[in-house]
Amino acid sequence: MDELLEHFERTIERDQRIEPRDWMPEGYRKTLVRQIAQHAHSEIIGMQPEGAWITRAPSLRRKAILLSKVQDEAGHGLYLYAATETLGVDRAELTENLIEGRQKYSSIFNYPTPSFADVGVIGWLVDGAAICNQVPLCRTSYGPYARAMIRVCKEESFHQRQGYELLMTMMRGSQEQRDMVQDSVNRWWWPSLMMFGPPDGDSPNTARSMAWRIKRHTNDELRQKFVDMTVPQAEKLGVTLPDPELKWNAEREHYDFGEPDWAELKRVISGDGECNAERVAHRRKAHEDGAWVREAALAHAAKKKGVAA
Ligand code: FAQ
């Protein structure tokens, strides 16, 4: 046992990957299942806020782009469920955990999308935050998760650009369109900062996950990186970020920014956000409506096996 643990620790120290067949401490496996499953659920639930706009997109071009983005999110969810399955859990069980409220998904998807500008702002801010968080995860210590992140990040990059391009177009439009963009930025800015999780002093999992190199940066480090990256983009776009404390700190060479409402994050994570009930009910219905597909696929697989035997 000591030898196995030593080998595991040496692999982590050398920045090599742990693979599914390798021995790993139970806590490491559990942490990965928790994080990767939450990540997969986020991608799947994350299809809903923008998906609501597919039938109402203002042009064929916008509809095609949005459709493709939402399909990519389904793909990300599937790679991530597959990565979780390499840790010995079953995808059906993970879906049950999500719809029964036993596993979390990102707080950000519990906010409503009342205007088409929200599609652009989700691409710009939410995918932007996702990229900040996920690029370092391409070097996470668990091989299947790290490899899934490489493709996911490439696609998220396209998502962020389409969001920014949509907002650029709207900002060149009428005053009403510019107001829609500003209103949307006002609503999404703080929830986007909360995506990175609680502040480091209040984050029970960070120290352990950093030691195991599952996480490569702390929540606050990534939040700062996101702010630094986004402020110049907001200036170029011509929108105001709704934080009076936001200003360049020449000494730190970073932007200073205000404190997100952590009580709101806690509330949303614990199920009491504006759209939590709706998101989970929608997912549950889609799962139940899809039961016949799963049954048909199993029957087909059994039949093929019978023929082959
Ligand atoms: N929402 O100790 P920590 C996307 C929970 S991107 C909900 O700091 P940890 C792409 C946390 O689970 C979004 N829960 O936890 C897309 C823990 O609870 P537990 C998904 C949160 O794990 C874009 C507790 O609070 N990305 O989907 C949140 O070390 C556009 C204490 O927190 C990922 O999942 C939150 N915001 O750090 C799709 C990235 N924050 O489990 C569609 C991978 C914290 O102990 C459209 N995950 N919690 O009961 C991570 O990097 C980490 O898990 C963190 C949290 C940073 C999210």
JSON list of C-alpha atoms and ligand atoms in Angstrom, two decimals, residues 31 34-50 69-70 72-74 76 80 102-110 122-123 125-131 133-134 137 145 149 152 156 159 191-200 202-210 214-219 222-223 262 265 268-270, ligand 1:
[
{"chain": "A", "resi": 31, "resn": "THR", "atom": "CA", "xyz": [-12.86, 14.61, -5.50]},
{"chain": "A", "resi": 34, "resn": "ARG", "atom": "CA", "xyz": [-17.43, 15.39, -7.60]},
{"chain": "A", "resi": 35, "resn": "GLN", "atom": "CA", "xyz": [-15.71, 17.99, -9.76]},
{"chain": "A", "resi": 36, "resn": "ILE", "atom": "CA", "xyz": [-16.00, 16.28, -13.17]},
{"chain": "A", "resi": 37, "resn": "ALA", "atom": "CA", "xyz": [-19.65, 15.33, -12.60]},
{"chain": "A", "resi": 38, "resn": "GLN", "atom": "CA", "xyz": [-20.46, 18.89, -11.53]},
{"chain": "A", "resi": 39, "resn": "HIS", "atom": "CA", "xyz": [-18.68, 20.13, -14.61]},
{"chain": "A", "resi": 40, "resn": "ALA", "atom": "CA", "xyz": [-20.59, 17.70, -16.89]},
{"chain": "A", "resi": 41, "resn": "HIS", "atom": "CA", "xyz": [-23.93, 18.66, -15.31]},
{"chain": "A", "resi": 42, "resn": "SER", "atom": "CA", "xyz": [-23.07, 22.33, -15.85]},
{"chain": "A", "resi": 43, "resn": "GLU", "atom": "CA", "xyz": [-22.55, 21.79, -19.56]},
{"chain": "A", "resi": 44, "resn": "ILE", "atom": "CA", "xyz": [-25.87, 19.94, -19.88]},
{"chain": "A", "resi": 45, "resn": "ILE", "atom": "CA", "xyz": [-27.91, 22.35, -17.74]},
{"chain": "A", "resi": 46, "resn": "GLY", "atom": "CA", "xyz": [-25.98, 25.18, -19.43]},
{"chain": "A", "resi": 47, "resn": "MET", "atom": "CA", "xyz": [-27.72, 24.35, -22.72]},
{"chain": "A", "resi": 48, "resn": "GLN", "atom": "CA", "xyz": [-30.99, 25.74, -21.38]},
{"chain": "A", "resi": 49, "resn": "PRO", "atom": "CA", "xyz": [-30.48, 29.50, -20.86]},
{"chain": "A", "resi": 50, "resn": "GLU", "atom": "CA", "xyz": [-29.27, 30.10, -24.43]},
{"chain": "A", "resi": 69, "resn": "LYS", "atom": "CA", "xyz": [-22.91, 26.31, -29.81]},
{"chain": "A", "resi": 70, "resn": "VAL", "atom": "CA", "xyz": [-25.63, 24.58, -27.80]},
{"chain": "A", "resi": 72, "resn": "ASP", "atom": "CA", "xyz": [-21.16, 21.73, -28.57]},
{"chain": "A", "resi": 73, "resn": "GLU", "atom": "CA", "xyz": [-22.26, 22.08, -24.94]},
{"chain": "A", "resi": 74, "resn": "ALA", "atom": "CA", "xyz": [-24.07, 18.73, -25.17]},
{"chain": "A", "resi": 76, "resn": "HIS", "atom": "CA", "xyz": [-18.81, 18.68, -23.70]},
{"chain": "A", "resi": 80, "resn": "LEU", "atom": "CA", "xyz": [-17.12, 14.77, -19.26]},
{"chain": "A", "resi": 102, "resn": "ARG", "atom": "CA", "xyz": [-27.70, 15.27, -4.93]},
{"chain": "A", "resi": 103, "resn": "GLN", "atom": "CA", "xyz": [-25.01, 16.78, -7.17]},
{"chain": "A", "resi": 104, "resn": "LYS", "atom": "CA", "xyz": [-24.39, 20.40, -8.04]},
{"chain": "A", "resi": 105, "resn": "TYR", "atom": "CA", "xyz": [-24.00, 22.29, -11.30]},
{"chain": "A", "resi": 106, "resn": "SER", "atom": "CA", "xyz": [-22.65, 25.80, -11.85]},
{"chain": "A", "resi": 107, "resn": "SER", "atom": "CA", "xyz": [-24.55, 28.60, -10.15]},
{"chain": "A", "resi": 108, "resn": "ILE", "atom": "CA", "xyz": [-24.38, 30.70, -13.34]},
{"chain": "A", "resi": 109, "resn": "PHE", "atom": "CA", "xyz": [-27.08, 28.70, -15.14]},
{"chain": "A", "resi": 110, "resn": "ASN", "atom": "CA", "xyz": [-29.72, 29.63, -12.58]},
{"chain": "A", "resi": 122, "resn": "ILE", "atom": "CA", "xyz": [-23.11, 34.50, -21.98]},
{"chain": "A", "resi": 123, "resn": "GLY", "atom": "CA", "xyz": [-20.65, 33.85, -24.83]},
{"chain": "A", "resi": 125, "resn": "LEU", "atom": "CA", "xyz": [-18.50, 36.56, -20.00]},
{"chain": "A", "resi": 126, "resn": "VAL", "atom": "CA", "xyz": [-19.65, 33.02, -19.12]},
{"chain": "A", "resi": 127, "resn": "ASP", "atom": "CA", "xyz": [-17.57, 31.25, -21.77]},
{"chain": "A", "resi": 128, "resn": "GLY", "atom": "CA", "xyz": [-14.75, 33.71, -21.01]},
{"chain": "A", "resi": 129, "resn": "ALA", "atom": "CA", "xyz": [-14.84, 32.69, -17.34]},
{"chain": "A", "resi": 130, "resn": "ALA", "atom": "CA", "xyz": [-15.11, 29.02, -18.34]},
{"chain": "A", "resi": 131, "resn": "ILE", "atom": "CA", "xyz": [-11.96, 29.37, -20.49]},
{"chain": "A", "resi": 133, "resn": "ASN", "atom": "CA", "xyz": [-10.99, 28.16, -15.38]},
{"chain": "A", "resi": 134, "resn": "GLN", "atom": "CA", "xyz": [-10.53, 25.36, -17.92]},
{"chain": "A", "resi": 137, "resn": "LEU", "atom": "CA", "xyz": [-7.39, 22.10, -16.31]},
{"chain": "A", "resi": 145, "resn": "TYR", "atom": "CA", "xyz": [-10.13, 14.92, -17.60]},
{"chain": "A", "resi": 149, "resn": "MET", "atom": "CA", "xyz": [-10.41, 19.76, -21.53]},
{"chain": "A", "resi": 152, "resn": "VAL", "atom": "CA", "xyz": [-13.54, 21.61, -24.78]},
{"chain": "A", "resi": 156, "resn": "GLU", "atom": "CA", "xyz": [-15.18, 27.40, -25.77]},
{"chain": "A", "resi": 159, "resn": "HIS", "atom": "CA", "xyz": [-18.04, 30.33, -28.22]},
{"chain": "A", "resi": 191, "resn": "PRO", "atom": "CA", "xyz": [-22.74, 36.06, -11.32]},
{"chain": "A", "resi": 192, "resn": "SER", "atom": "CA", "xyz": [-19.82, 35.50, -13.75]},
{"chain": "A", "resi": 193, "resn": "LEU", "atom": "CA", "xyz": [-17.32, 36.39, -11.00]},
{"chain": "A", "resi": 194, "resn": "MET", "atom": "CA", "xyz": [-19.11, 33.91, -8.71]},
{"chain": "A", "resi": 195, "resn": "MET", "atom": "CA", "xyz": [-18.54, 31.06, -11.19]},
{"chain": "A", "resi": 196, "resn": "PHE", "atom": "CA", "xyz": [-14.98, 30.76, -9.82]},
{"chain": "A", "resi": 197, "resn": "GLY", "atom": "CA", "xyz": [-16.37, 29.65, -6.47]},
{"chain": "A", "resi": 198, "resn": "PRO", "atom": "CA", "xyz": [-16.15, 31.10, -2.96]},
{"chain": "A", "resi": 199, "resn": "PRO", "atom": "CA", "xyz": [-13.11, 33.18, -1.90]},
{"chain": "A", "resi": 200, "resn": "ASP", "atom": "CA", "xyz": [-10.02, 31.09, -1.11]},
{"chain": "A", "resi": 202, "resn": "ASP", "atom": "CA", "xyz": [-13.90, 30.02, 2.36]},
{"chain": "A", "resi": 203, "resn": "SER", "atom": "CA", "xyz": [-13.14, 27.24, -0.12]},
{"chain": "A", "resi": 204, "resn": "PRO", "atom": "CA", "xyz": [-12.94, 23.90, 1.72]},
{"chain": "A", "resi": 205, "resn": "ASN", "atom": "CA", "xyz": [-11.68, 21.89, -1.29]},
{"chain": "A", "resi": 206, "resn": "THR", "atom": "CA", "xyz": [-8.97, 24.12, -2.76]},
{"chain": "A", "resi": 207, "resn": "ALA", "atom": "CA", "xyz": [-5.94, 23.16, -0.63]},
{"chain": "A", "resi": 208, "resn": "ARG", "atom": "CA", "xyz": [-6.42, 19.42, -1.13]},
{"chain": "A", "resi": 209, "resn": "SER", "atom": "CA", "xyz": [-7.22, 19.77, -4.84]},
{"chain": "A", "resi": 210, "resn": "MET", "atom": "CA", "xyz": [-4.15, 21.97, -5.40]},
{"chain": "A", "resi": 214, "resn": "ILE", "atom": "CA", "xyz": [-6.50, 18.55, -9.76]},
{"chain": "A", "resi": 215, "resn": "LYS", "atom": "CA", "xyz": [-6.85, 22.35, -9.53]},
{"chain": "A", "resi": 216, "resn": "ARG", "atom": "CA", "xyz": [-3.83, 24.28, -10.81]},
{"chain": "A", "resi": 217, "resn": "HIS", "atom": "CA", "xyz": [-4.88, 27.71, -9.48]},
{"chain": "A", "resi": 218, "resn": "THR", "atom": "CA", "xyz": [-7.04, 28.89, -6.61]},
{"chain": "A", "resi": 219, "resn": "ASN", "atom": "CA", "xyz": [-10.52, 30.38, -7.08]},
{"chain": "A", "resi": 222, "resn": "LEU", "atom": "CA", "xyz": [-8.56, 32.68, -11.58]},
{"chain": "A", "resi": 223, "resn": "ARG", "atom": "CA", "xyz": [-11.15, 35.35, -10.71]},
{"chain": "A", "resi": 262, "resn": "TRP", "atom": "CA", "xyz": [-21.23, 35.74, -1.41]},
{"chain": "A", "resi": 265, "resn": "LEU", "atom": "CA", "xyz": [-23.74, 32.57, -4.31]},
{"chain": "A", "resi": 268, "resn": "VAL", "atom": "CA", "xyz": [-28.03, 29.93, -5.58]},
{"chain": "A", "resi": 269, "resn": "ILE", "atom": "CA", "xyz": [-25.78, 26.93, -4.92]},
{"chain": "A", "resi": 270, "resn": "SER", "atom": "CA", "xyz": [-28.19, 25.63, -2.29]},
{"chain": "B", "resi": 1, "resn": "FAQ", "atom": "N1", "xyz": [-21.60, 26.91, -8.65]},
{"chain": "B", "resi": 1, "resn": "FAQ", "atom": "O1", "xyz": [-14.25, 24.34, -2.16]},
{"chain": "B", "resi": 1, "resn": "FAQ", "atom": "P1", "xyz": [-14.83, 24.96, -3.38]},
{"chain": "B", "resi": 1, "resn": "FAQ", "atom": "C1", "xyz": [-19.48, 25.68, -18.36]},
{"chain": "B", "resi": 1, "resn": "FAQ", "atom": "C2", "xyz": [-19.37, 24.50, -4.71]},
{"chain": "B", "resi": 1, "resn": "FAQ", "atom": "S1", "xyz": [-18.44, 26.36, -17.19]},
{"chain": "B", "resi": 1, "resn": "FAQ", "atom": "C3", "xyz": [-22.03, 25.82, -7.97]},
{"chain": "B", "resi": 1, "resn": "FAQ", "atom": "O2", "xyz": [-14.14, 26.16, -3.93]},
{"chain": "B", "resi": 1, "resn": "FAQ", "atom": "P2", "xyz": [-13.99, 23.39, -5.69]},
{"chain": "B", "resi": 1, "resn": "FAQ", "atom": "C4", "xyz": [-19.26, 26.06, -19.82]},
{"chain": "B", "resi": 1, "resn": "FAQ", "atom": "C5", "xyz": [-18.33, 23.40, -4.83]},
{"chain": "B", "resi": 1, "resn": "FAQ", "atom": "O3", "xyz": [-18.73, 22.42, -5.73]},
{"chain": "B", "resi": 1, "resn": "FAQ", "atom": "C6", "xyz": [-19.12, 25.97, -15.57]},
{"chain": "B", "resi": 1, "resn": "FAQ", "atom": "N2", "xyz": [-21.31, 25.27, -6.97]},
{"chain": "B", "resi": 1, "resn": "FAQ", "atom": "O4", "xyz": [-14.99, 23.83, -4.53]},
{"chain": "B", "resi": 1, "resn": "FAQ", "atom": "C7", "xyz": [-20.48, 26.65, -20.42]},
{"chain": "B", "resi": 1, "resn": "FAQ", "atom": "C8", "xyz": [-18.24, 22.94, -3.40]},
{"chain": "B", "resi": 1, "resn": "FAQ", "atom": "O5", "xyz": [-19.36, 22.12, -3.11]},
{"chain": "B", "resi": 1, "resn": "FAQ", "atom": "P3", "xyz": [-19.22, 20.54, -2.71]},
{"chain": "B", "resi": 1, "resn": "FAQ", "atom": "C9", "xyz": [-18.66, 24.65, -14.99]},
{"chain": "B", "resi": 1, "resn": "FAQ", "atom": "C10", "xyz": [-20.12, 25.84, -6.67]},
{"chain": "B", "resi": 1, "resn": "FAQ", "atom": "O6", "xyz": [-14.59, 22.23, -6.38]},
{"chain": "B", "resi": 1, "resn": "FAQ", "atom": "C11", "xyz": [-20.48, 27.99, -20.75]},
{"chain": "B", "resi": 1, "resn": "FAQ", "atom": "C12", "xyz": [-18.46, 24.20, -2.60]},
{"chain": "B", "resi": 1, "resn": "FAQ", "atom": "O7", "xyz": [-19.15, 25.09, -3.44]},
{"chain": "B", "resi": 1, "resn": "FAQ", "atom": "N3", "xyz": [-17.25, 24.60, -14.80]},
{"chain": "B", "resi": 1, "resn": "FAQ", "atom": "O8", "xyz": [-20.29, 24.93, -17.98]},
{"chain": "B", "resi": 1, "resn": "FAQ", "atom": "C13", "xyz": [-19.61, 26.94, -7.36]},
{"chain": "B", "resi": 1, "resn": "FAQ", "atom": "O9", "xyz": [-12.61, 23.24, -5.16]},
{"chain": "B", "resi": 1, "resn": "FAQ", "atom": "C14", "xyz": [-21.60, 28.59, -21.32]},
{"chain": "B", "resi": 1, "resn": "FAQ", "atom": "C15", "xyz": [-17.17, 24.81, -2.09]},
{"chain": "B", "resi": 1, "resn": "FAQ", "atom": "O10", "xyz": [-16.36, 25.34, -3.17]},
{"chain": "B", "resi": 1, "resn": "FAQ", "atom": "C16", "xyz": [-16.69, 23.75, -13.94]},
{"chain": "B", "resi": 1, "resn": "FAQ", "atom": "O11", "xyz": [-17.34, 23.00, -13.27]},
{"chain": "B", "resi": 1, "resn": "FAQ", "atom": "C17", "xyz": [-20.40, 27.49, -8.38]},
{"chain": "B", "resi": 1, "resn": "FAQ", "atom": "N4", "xyz": [-20.01, 28.54, -9.09]},
{"chain": "B", "resi": 1, "resn": "FAQ", "atom": "O12", "xyz": [-13.98, 24.65, -6.69]},
{"chain": "B", "resi": 1, "resn": "FAQ", "atom": "C18", "xyz": [-21.62, 25.90, -20.70]},
{"chain": "B", "resi": 1, "resn": "FAQ", "atom": "C19", "xyz": [-15.17, 23.79, -13.90]},
{"chain": "B", "resi": 1, "resn": "FAQ", "atom": "N5", "xyz": [-18.42, 27.26, -6.82]},
{"chain": "B", "resi": 1, "resn": "FAQ", "atom": "O13", "xyz": [-19.02, 19.81, -4.00]},
{"chain": "B", "resi": 1, "resn": "FAQ", "atom": "C20", "xyz": [-22.77, 26.49, -21.27]},
{"chain": "B", "resi": 1, "resn": "FAQ", "atom": "C21", "xyz": [-14.54, 22.73, -13.05]},
{"chain": "B", "resi": 1, "resn": "FAQ", "atom": "C22", "xyz": [-18.18, 26.41, -5.82]},
{"chain": "B", "resi": 1, "resn": "FAQ", "atom": "O14", "xyz": [-18.02, 20.43, -1.81]},
{"chain": "B", "resi": 1, "resn": "FAQ", "atom": "C23", "xyz": [-22.75, 27.85, -21.59]},
{"chain": "B", "resi": 1, "resn": "FAQ", "atom": "N6", "xyz": [-14.75, 22.94, -11.64]},
{"chain": "B", "resi": 1, "resn": "FAQ", "atom": "N7", "xyz": [-19.22, 25.53, -5.73]},
{"chain": "B", "resi": 1, "resn": "FAQ", "atom": "O15", "xyz": [-20.52, 20.20, -2.06]},
{"chain": "B", "resi": 1, "resn": "FAQ", "atom": "C24", "xyz": [-13.92, 23.70, -10.86]},
{"chain": "B", "resi": 1, "resn": "FAQ", "atom": "O16", "xyz": [-12.95, 24.28, -11.33]},
{"chain": "B", "resi": 1, "resn": "FAQ", "atom": "C25", "xyz": [-14.21, 23.76, -9.39]},
{"chain": "B", "resi": 1, "resn": "FAQ", "atom": "O17", "xyz": [-15.06, 22.69, -9.06]},
{"chain": "B", "resi": 1, "resn": "FAQ", "atom": "C26", "xyz": [-14.84, 25.12, -8.92]},
{"chain": "B", "resi": 1, "resn": "FAQ", "atom": "C27", "xyz": [-15.15, 25.01, -7.41]},
{"chain": "B", "resi": 1, "resn": "FAQ", "atom": "C28", "xyz": [-13.84, 26.24, -9.13]},
{"chain": "B", "resi": 1, "resn": "FAQ", "atom": "C29", "xyz": [-16.14, 25.41, -9.66]}
]
